[in-house]
Amino acid sequence: MRSLFPVTDLTTSTPGDEVRAGRPTGREDRESGRAGHEDREWSLDELAEAYAYPTGLSAEGPRSAWLRANMVSTLDGAAQHDGRSQPISCAADMRIFGTLRALADVVIAGAQTVRQEGYRPARAREAFAARRAAAGQGPAPAVAVVSGSLDLDFSLPLFTEPLVPTLVVTGSGAPADRIAAARKAGAEVVIAGEGARVDPARAVRELADRGLRRQLTEGGPRLLGQFVAAGVLDELCLTLSPMLTAGDAQRIAGGPGVTVPERFTLASLLEEDGFLFGRYRR
């Protein structure tokens, strides 16, 4: 993996400049272990630093929560193949996926994504234990499932075997029997909307009020589209897969559009084996 942006001295200098400065070039430069432009596998600590959440998130501060999304897309805009994201992913993408989870307080996913991707409880990872403890976090992030109908199988390990209780985010009009079933399974029910509808902005606030400020959504596309339309998405971590699928697969965000497109700023760009890993911020 190599960093393409922000630009470092290694990406701004020419080979001639490097020779004149007495610095190694080409293969020598990559093998010297210098940070930035060299192509090598990054450690989990390096990835954690590259994807660190902003500091100062608190109820009293200027920002109580930070909502980041992590998605993958093919060159022709498909967010899935045969209904799942795994076929368009890669090993480096999964390392970043795991790192983003390990940094989060809560992982937010729509009910359809939970069903399609076979969600299980987030697990504790020794590689991130010290970092999470220093940040005042528990051993693993909570998983929050967004569902208006609560049409979920509460006998699955996601609800019965998590390290920390799974949350279900729903509206005040959700079926009473499904709310009871969720609570019986050990899930925490979060009301974040009127009727059967979940209000995206309210969901962010309700989770933050529970101390879950470092928020990560993994979609699916409809849920991400709702966060985008509500104007509450702070950061998008997008893997661009060098694949073409054609067909009619969903984009990374669906649902209602915004009146005026909102521009995000490129914060960082990594590359490995033709996959691009971009991080964009509001």
mmCIF file of C-alpha atoms in Angstrom:
data_model
loop_
_atom_site.group_PDB
_atom_site.id
_atom_site.type_symbol
_atom_site.label_atom_id
_atom_site.label_comp_id
_atom_site.label_asym_id
_atom_site.label_seq_id
_atom_site.Cartn_x
_atom_site.Cartn_y
_atom_site.Cartn_z
ATOM 1 C CA MET A 1 0.000 0.000 0.000
ATOM 2 C CA ARG A 2 1.202 3.495 -0.755
ATOM 3 C CA SER A 3 -0.041 6.982 0.016
ATOM 4 C CA LEU A 4 -0.919 9.113 -3.010
ATOM 5 C CA PHE A 5 -2.393 12.039 -1.047
ATOM 6 C CA PRO A 6 -1.540 14.099 0.942
ATOM 7 C CA VAL A 7 1.494 14.714 -1.242
ATOM 8 C CA THR A 8 4.844 14.143 0.480
ATOM 9 C CA ASP A 9 8.370 15.091 -0.481
ATOM 10 C CA LEU A 10 8.623 11.699 -2.148
ATOM 11 C CA THR A 11 5.777 12.495 -4.515
ATOM 12 C CA THR A 12 6.853 16.045 -5.299
ATOM 13 C CA SER A 13 10.537 15.461 -6.057
ATOM 14 C CA THR A 14 11.915 14.152 -9.333
ATOM 15 C CA PRO A 15 14.428 11.298 -9.694
ATOM 16 C CA GLY A 16 17.094 13.830 -10.552
ATOM 17 C CA ASP A 17 16.350 15.812 -7.398
ATOM 18 C CA GLU A 18 16.660 12.642 -5.333
ATOM 19 C CA VAL A 19 20.017 11.748 -6.863
ATOM 20 C CA ARG A 20 21.338 15.257 -6.314
ATOM 21 C CA ALA A 21 20.128 15.153 -2.710
ATOM 22 C CA GLY A 22 21.867 11.813 -2.173
ATOM 23 C CA ARG A 23 18.562 10.014 -1.551
ATOM 24 C CA PRO A 24 17.734 6.518 -2.866
ATOM 25 C CA THR A 25 15.437 6.219 -5.867
ATOM 26 C CA GLY A 26 13.131 3.600 -7.363
ATOM 27 C CA ARG A 27 13.472 0.189 -5.769
ATOM 28 C CA GLU A 28 16.043 1.475 -3.258
ATOM 29 C CA ASP A 29 13.552 4.085 -2.076
ATOM 30 C CA ARG A 30 10.791 1.500 -1.604
ATOM 31 C CA GLU A 31 13.070 -0.844 0.276
ATOM 32 C CA SER A 32 14.400 1.854 2.602
ATOM 33 C CA GLY A 33 11.196 1.730 4.660
ATOM 34 C CA ARG A 34 10.461 5.420 4.317
ATOM 35 C CA ALA A 35 6.871 6.378 5.135
ATOM 36 C CA GLY A 36 4.509 7.667 2.503
ATOM 37 C CA HIS A 37 5.171 6.748 -1.110
ATOM 38 C CA GLU A 38 6.668 3.265 -0.712
ATOM 39 C CA ASP A 39 4.560 0.268 -1.672
ATOM 40 C CA ARG A 40 4.328 -2.141 1.266
ATOM 41 C CA GLU A 41 1.755 -3.593 3.636
ATOM 42 C CA TRP A 42 0.827 -1.078 6.304
ATOM 43 C CA SER A 43 0.617 -2.172 9.916
ATOM 44 C CA LEU A 44 -2.694 -1.966 11.753
ATOM 45 C CA ASP A 45 -1.267 0.844 13.888
ATOM 46 C CA GLU A 46 -0.439 2.833 10.743
ATOM 47 C CA LEU A 47 -3.938 2.299 9.391
ATOM 48 C CA ALA A 48 -5.427 3.317 12.734
ATOM 49 C CA GLU A 49 -3.443 6.552 12.683
ATOM 50 C CA ALA A 50 -4.428 7.236 9.069
ATOM 51 C CA TYR A 51 -8.131 6.765 9.850
ATOM 52 C CA ALA A 52 -8.257 8.277 13.348
ATOM 53 C CA TYR A 53 -11.451 10.076 14.336
ATOM 54 C CA PRO A 54 -11.287 13.796 15.107
ATOM 55 C CA THR A 55 -10.488 14.595 18.726
ATOM 56 C CA GLY A 56 -12.735 16.568 21.051
ATOM 57 C CA LEU A 57 -16.058 14.826 20.397
ATOM 58 C CA SER A 58 -18.242 15.512 23.445
ATOM 59 C CA ALA A 59 -21.657 16.742 24.498
ATOM 60 C CA GLU A 60 -20.104 20.019 25.618
ATOM 61 C CA GLY A 61 -17.862 20.500 22.608
ATOM 62 C CA PRO A 62 -18.592 21.984 19.181
ATOM 63 C CA ARG A 63 -19.310 18.509 17.806
ATOM 64 C CA SER A 64 -20.983 15.700 19.727
ATOM 65 C CA ALA A 65 -20.600 12.958 17.089
ATOM 66 C CA TRP A 66 -18.756 12.121 13.887
ATOM 67 C CA LEU A 67 -20.560 9.941 11.349
ATOM 68 C CA ARG A 68 -18.345 8.206 8.843
ATOM 69 C CA ALA A 69 -19.408 5.799 6.106
ATOM 70 C CA ASN A 70 -17.378 2.951 4.652
ATOM 71 C CA MET A 71 -18.385 1.721 1.206
ATOM 72 C CA VAL A 72 -16.916 0.025 -1.852
ATOM 73 C CA SER A 73 -17.771 0.707 -5.484
ATOM 74 C CA THR A 74 -16.694 -0.687 -8.847
ATOM 75 C CA LEU A 75 -15.480 1.547 -11.663
ATOM 76 C CA ASP A 76 -18.993 1.541 -13.138
ATOM 77 C CA GLY A 77 -20.655 2.460 -9.841
ATOM 78 C CA ALA A 78 -21.861 -0.891 -8.490
ATOM 79 C CA ALA A 79 -21.883 -1.185 -4.712
ATOM 80 C CA GLN A 80 -22.595 -4.939 -4.804
ATOM 81 C CA HIS A 81 -22.330 -8.026 -6.979
ATOM 82 C CA ASP A 82 -24.992 -10.686 -6.592
ATOM 83 C CA GLY A 83 -26.335 -8.706 -3.643
ATOM 84 C CA ARG A 84 -23.102 -8.640 -1.631
ATOM 85 C CA SER A 85 -20.095 -6.340 -1.400
ATOM 86 C CA GLN A 86 -17.473 -9.042 -0.796
ATOM 87 C CA PRO A 87 -16.987 -10.006 -4.492
ATOM 88 C CA ILE A 88 -15.802 -6.478 -5.353
ATOM 89 C CA SER A 89 -13.553 -6.144 -2.298
ATOM 90 C CA CYS A 90 -9.956 -7.252 -1.621
ATOM 91 C CA ALA A 91 -7.683 -8.136 1.288
ATOM 92 C CA ALA A 92 -6.503 -4.543 1.810
ATOM 93 C CA ASP A 93 -10.096 -3.323 1.756
ATOM 94 C CA MET A 94 -10.969 -5.844 4.464
ATOM 95 C CA ARG A 95 -8.005 -4.674 6.591
ATOM 96 C CA ILE A 96 -9.302 -1.115 6.370
ATOM 97 C CA PHE A 97 -12.842 -2.387 7.047
ATOM 98 C CA GLY A 98 -11.598 -4.069 10.230
ATOM 99 C CA THR A 99 -9.610 -1.010 11.277
ATOM 100 C CA LEU A 100 -12.588 1.309 10.859
ATOM 101 C CA ARG A 101 -14.698 -1.017 12.982
ATOM 102 C CA ALA A 102 -11.996 -1.193 15.635
ATOM 103 C CA LEU A 103 -11.924 2.618 15.916
ATOM 104 C CA ALA A 104 -15.698 3.078 16.175
ATOM 105 C CA ASP A 105 -17.996 3.257 19.176
ATOM 106 C CA VAL A 106 -20.896 1.968 17.099
ATOM 107 C CA VAL A 107 -21.388 0.346 13.698
ATOM 108 C CA ILE A 108 -24.693 1.362 12.075
ATOM 109 C CA ALA A 109 -26.317 -0.812 9.413
ATOM 110 C CA GLY A 110 -29.689 -1.107 7.765
ATOM 111 C CA ALA A 111 -31.777 -4.219 8.340
ATOM 112 C CA GLN A 112 -31.470 -5.382 4.722
ATOM 113 C CA THR A 113 -27.682 -5.168 4.853
ATOM 114 C CA VAL A 114 -27.653 -7.091 8.130
ATOM 115 C CA ARG A 115 -29.649 -9.854 6.478
ATOM 116 C CA GLN A 116 -27.728 -9.938 3.193
ATOM 117 C CA GLU A 117 -24.243 -9.748 4.665
ATOM 118 C CA GLY A 118 -24.958 -12.116 7.559
ATOM 119 C CA TYR A 119 -23.935 -9.672 10.275
ATOM 120 C CA ARG A 120 -22.435 -11.042 13.449
ATOM 121 C CA PRO A 121 -21.422 -9.206 16.646
ATOM 122 C CA ALA A 122 -18.305 -7.076 16.416
ATOM 123 C CA ARG A 123 -15.399 -8.858 18.077
ATOM 124 C CA ALA A 124 -12.650 -7.631 20.355
ATOM 125 C CA ARG A 125 -9.272 -7.450 18.628
ATOM 126 C CA GLU A 126 -6.076 -7.602 20.648
ATOM 127 C CA ALA A 127 -4.263 -5.377 18.154
ATOM 128 C CA PHE A 128 -6.571 -2.475 19.038
ATOM 129 C CA ALA A 129 -7.155 -3.215 22.747
ATOM 130 C CA ALA A 130 -4.703 -0.644 24.110
ATOM 131 C CA ARG A 131 -5.877 2.034 21.684
ATOM 132 C CA ARG A 132 -9.530 1.478 22.617
ATOM 133 C CA ALA A 133 -8.757 1.457 26.340
ATOM 134 C CA ALA A 134 -6.831 4.729 26.040
ATOM 135 C CA ALA A 135 -9.828 6.278 24.253
ATOM 136 C CA GLY A 136 -12.210 5.107 27.000
ATOM 137 C CA GLN A 137 -13.899 2.598 24.703
ATOM 138 C CA GLY A 138 -15.104 -0.895 25.465
ATOM 139 C CA PRO A 139 -13.472 -3.982 23.940
ATOM 140 C CA ALA A 140 -15.594 -3.847 20.779
ATOM 141 C CA PRO A 141 -18.048 -1.477 19.100
ATOM 142 C CA ALA A 142 -21.774 -1.927 19.464
ATOM 143 C CA VAL A 143 -23.808 -2.742 16.365
ATOM 144 C CA ALA A 144 -26.904 -0.617 15.731
ATOM 145 C CA VAL A 145 -29.476 -2.012 13.290
ATOM 146 C CA VAL A 146 -31.833 0.530 11.716
ATOM 147 C CA SER A 147 -35.284 -0.884 11.014
ATOM 148 C CA GLY A 148 -38.739 0.662 11.003
ATOM 149 C CA SER A 149 -40.588 -2.670 10.995
ATOM 150 C CA LEU A 150 -38.126 -4.622 13.200
ATOM 151 C CA ASP A 151 -38.456 -7.526 10.778
ATOM 152 C CA LEU A 152 -35.355 -9.148 12.226
ATOM 153 C CA ASP A 153 -34.420 -12.592 13.480
ATOM 154 C CA PHE A 154 -33.692 -11.944 17.136
ATOM 155 C CA SER A 155 -32.428 -15.494 17.660
ATOM 156 C CA LEU A 156 -29.252 -14.741 15.656
ATOM 157 C CA PRO A 157 -25.886 -14.340 17.448
ATOM 158 C CA LEU A 158 -25.917 -10.629 16.587
ATOM 159 C CA PHE A 159 -28.615 -10.233 19.227
ATOM 160 C CA THR A 160 -27.970 -13.140 21.588
ATOM 161 C CA GLU A 161 -24.145 -13.259 21.782
ATOM 162 C CA PRO A 162 -22.653 -9.737 21.451
ATOM 163 C CA LEU A 163 -19.864 -8.473 23.705
ATOM 164 C CA VAL A 164 -21.937 -5.332 24.143
ATOM 165 C CA PRO A 165 -25.711 -5.255 23.597
ATOM 166 C CA THR A 166 -26.836 -4.745 20.026
ATOM 167 C CA LEU A 167 -29.064 -1.726 19.476
ATOM 168 C CA VAL A 168 -32.104 -1.580 17.226
ATOM 169 C CA VAL A 169 -32.971 1.915 16.014
ATOM 170 C CA THR A 170 -36.606 2.328 15.078
ATOM 171 C CA GLY A 171 -39.587 4.695 15.132
ATOM 172 C CA SER A 172 -42.149 5.208 17.859
ATOM 173 C CA GLY A 173 -44.751 3.396 15.746
ATOM 174 C CA ALA A 174 -42.799 0.154 15.475
ATOM 175 C CA PRO A 175 -44.917 -2.952 16.277
ATOM 176 C CA ALA A 176 -45.105 -3.418 20.046
ATOM 177 C CA ASP A 177 -44.590 -7.168 19.795
ATOM 178 C CA ARG A 178 -41.385 -6.694 17.791
ATOM 179 C CA ILE A 179 -40.072 -4.165 20.301
ATOM 180 C CA ALA A 180 -40.803 -6.683 23.062
ATOM 181 C CA ALA A 181 -39.046 -9.432 21.120
ATOM 182 C CA ALA A 182 -35.976 -7.253 20.622
ATOM 183 C CA ARG A 183 -35.761 -6.449 24.312
ATOM 184 C CA LYS A 184 -36.312 -10.070 25.277
ATOM 185 C CA ALA A 185 -33.342 -11.025 23.098
ATOM 186 C CA GLY A 186 -31.187 -8.524 24.982
ATOM 187 C CA ALA A 187 -31.146 -5.724 22.407
ATOM 188 C CA GLU A 188 -31.447 -2.089 23.402
ATOM 189 C CA VAL A 189 -34.278 -0.323 21.576
ATOM 190 C CA VAL A 190 -33.564 3.246 20.474
ATOM 191 C CA ILE A 191 -36.547 5.339 19.380
ATOM 192 C CA ALA A 192 -35.375 7.826 16.764
ATOM 193 C CA GLY A 193 -38.420 8.873 14.779
ATOM 194 C CA GLU A 194 -42.173 9.171 14.608
ATOM 195 C CA GLY A 195 -44.382 6.407 13.269
ATOM 196 C CA ALA A 196 -42.467 3.697 11.434
ATOM 197 C CA ARG A 197 -39.866 6.112 10.070
ATOM 198 C CA VAL A 198 -36.380 6.536 11.496
ATOM 199 C CA ASP A 199 -35.121 10.125 11.354
ATOM 200 C CA PRO A 200 -31.414 9.938 10.344
ATOM 201 C CA ALA A 201 -30.404 13.098 12.208
ATOM 202 C CA ARG A 202 -32.219 11.984 15.329
ATOM 203 C CA ALA A 203 -30.600 8.550 15.127
ATOM 204 C CA VAL A 204 -27.160 10.196 15.151
ATOM 205 C CA ARG A 205 -28.149 12.308 18.180
ATOM 206 C CA GLU A 206 -29.702 9.427 20.101
ATOM 207 C CA LEU A 207 -26.600 7.290 19.681
ATOM 208 C CA ALA A 208 -24.340 10.184 20.656
ATOM 209 C CA ASP A 209 -26.448 10.753 23.789
ATOM 210 C CA ARG A 210 -25.550 7.180 24.783
ATOM 211 C CA GLY A 211 -21.854 8.014 24.480
ATOM 212 C CA LEU A 212 -21.545 6.429 21.019
ATOM 213 C CA ARG A 213 -19.889 9.395 19.335
ATOM 214 C CA ARG A 214 -17.483 7.718 16.907
ATOM 215 C CA GLN A 215 -20.065 6.422 14.470
ATOM 216 C CA LEU A 216 -19.508 4.207 11.441
ATOM 217 C CA THR A 217 -22.180 3.268 8.939
ATOM 218 C CA GLU A 218 -21.618 0.399 6.519
ATOM 219 C CA GLY A 219 -24.844 1.010 4.639
ATOM 220 C CA GLY A 220 -26.538 -0.321 2.811
ATOM 221 C CA PRO A 221 -27.113 2.148 0.010
ATOM 222 C CA ARG A 222 -30.605 3.151 1.130
ATOM 223 C CA LEU A 223 -29.474 3.967 4.666
ATOM 224 C CA LEU A 224 -26.424 5.867 3.415
ATOM 225 C CA GLY A 225 -28.676 7.794 1.046
ATOM 226 C CA GLN A 226 -30.853 8.813 3.992
ATOM 227 C CA PHE A 227 -27.844 10.065 5.948
ATOM 228 C CA VAL A 228 -26.649 12.008 2.895
ATOM 229 C CA ALA A 229 -30.072 13.548 2.260
ATOM 230 C CA ALA A 230 -30.343 14.553 5.932
ATOM 231 C CA GLY A 231 -26.956 16.300 5.755
ATOM 232 C CA VAL A 232 -25.470 14.400 8.703
ATOM 233 C CA LEU A 233 -22.669 12.459 6.994
ATOM 234 C CA ASP A 234 -19.285 13.870 8.022
ATOM 235 C CA GLU A 235 -16.910 11.543 6.193
ATOM 236 C CA LEU A 236 -16.950 8.944 3.424
ATOM 237 C CA CYS A 237 -14.300 6.223 3.238
ATOM 238 C CA LEU A 238 -14.691 4.898 -0.290
ATOM 239 C CA THR A 239 -12.853 1.986 -1.846
ATOM 240 C CA LEU A 240 -12.793 2.222 -5.633
ATOM 241 C CA SER A 241 -12.494 -1.326 -6.961
ATOM 242 C CA PRO A 242 -10.809 -1.751 -10.384
ATOM 243 C CA MET A 243 -13.661 -3.943 -11.599
ATOM 244 C CA LEU A 244 -16.560 -3.612 -14.017
ATOM 245 C CA THR A 245 -19.821 -5.447 -13.390
ATOM 246 C CA ALA A 246 -22.487 -3.806 -15.627
ATOM 247 C CA GLY A 247 -25.974 -4.955 -14.645
ATOM 248 C CA ASP A 248 -28.305 -2.976 -12.424
ATOM 249 C CA ALA A 249 -26.559 -3.173 -9.029
ATOM 250 C CA GLN A 250 -27.208 -0.375 -6.563
ATOM 251 C CA ARG A 251 -24.932 2.615 -6.188
ATOM 252 C CA ILE A 252 -23.353 3.247 -2.773
ATOM 253 C CA ALA A 253 -26.180 5.676 -1.903
ATOM 254 C CA GLY A 254 -29.803 5.478 -2.963
ATOM 255 C CA GLY A 255 -33.160 6.955 -2.122
ATOM 256 C CA PRO A 256 -34.120 10.634 -2.244
ATOM 257 C CA GLY A 257 -31.670 13.062 -3.797
ATOM 258 C CA VAL A 258 -30.394 16.332 -2.375
ATOM 259 C CA THR A 259 -31.494 19.664 -3.816
ATOM 260 C CA VAL A 260 -27.932 20.879 -4.304
ATOM 261 C CA PRO A 261 -25.015 18.414 -4.460
ATOM 262 C CA GLU A 262 -22.781 18.754 -1.413
ATOM 263 C CA ARG A 263 -19.068 18.849 -2.094
ATOM 264 C CA PHE A 264 -16.663 16.916 0.127
ATOM 265 C CA THR A 265 -12.900 17.436 0.367
ATOM 266 C CA LEU A 266 -10.348 14.704 -0.279
ATOM 267 C CA ALA A 267 -8.546 14.038 3.025
ATOM 268 C CA SER A 268 -6.356 11.101 1.969
ATOM 269 C CA LEU A 269 -5.868 8.603 -0.845
ATOM 270 C CA LEU A 270 -4.138 5.207 -0.602
ATOM 271 C CA GLU A 271 -3.521 2.632 -3.328
ATOM 272 C CA GLU A 272 -2.795 -1.079 -3.469
ATOM 273 C CA ASP A 273 -3.004 -3.460 -6.439
ATOM 274 C CA GLY A 274 -5.125 -0.981 -8.395
ATOM 275 C CA PHE A 275 -7.635 -0.436 -5.573
ATOM 276 C CA LEU A 276 -7.970 3.175 -4.424
ATOM 277 C CA PHE A 277 -8.904 3.955 -0.813
ATOM 278 C CA GLY A 278 -10.191 7.508 -0.541
ATOM 279 C CA ARG A 279 -11.254 9.436 2.536
ATOM 280 C CA TYR A 280 -13.497 12.447 1.938
ATOM 281 C CA ARG A 281 -14.662 14.934 4.558
ATOM 282 C CA ARG A 282 -17.408 17.529 4.644
#
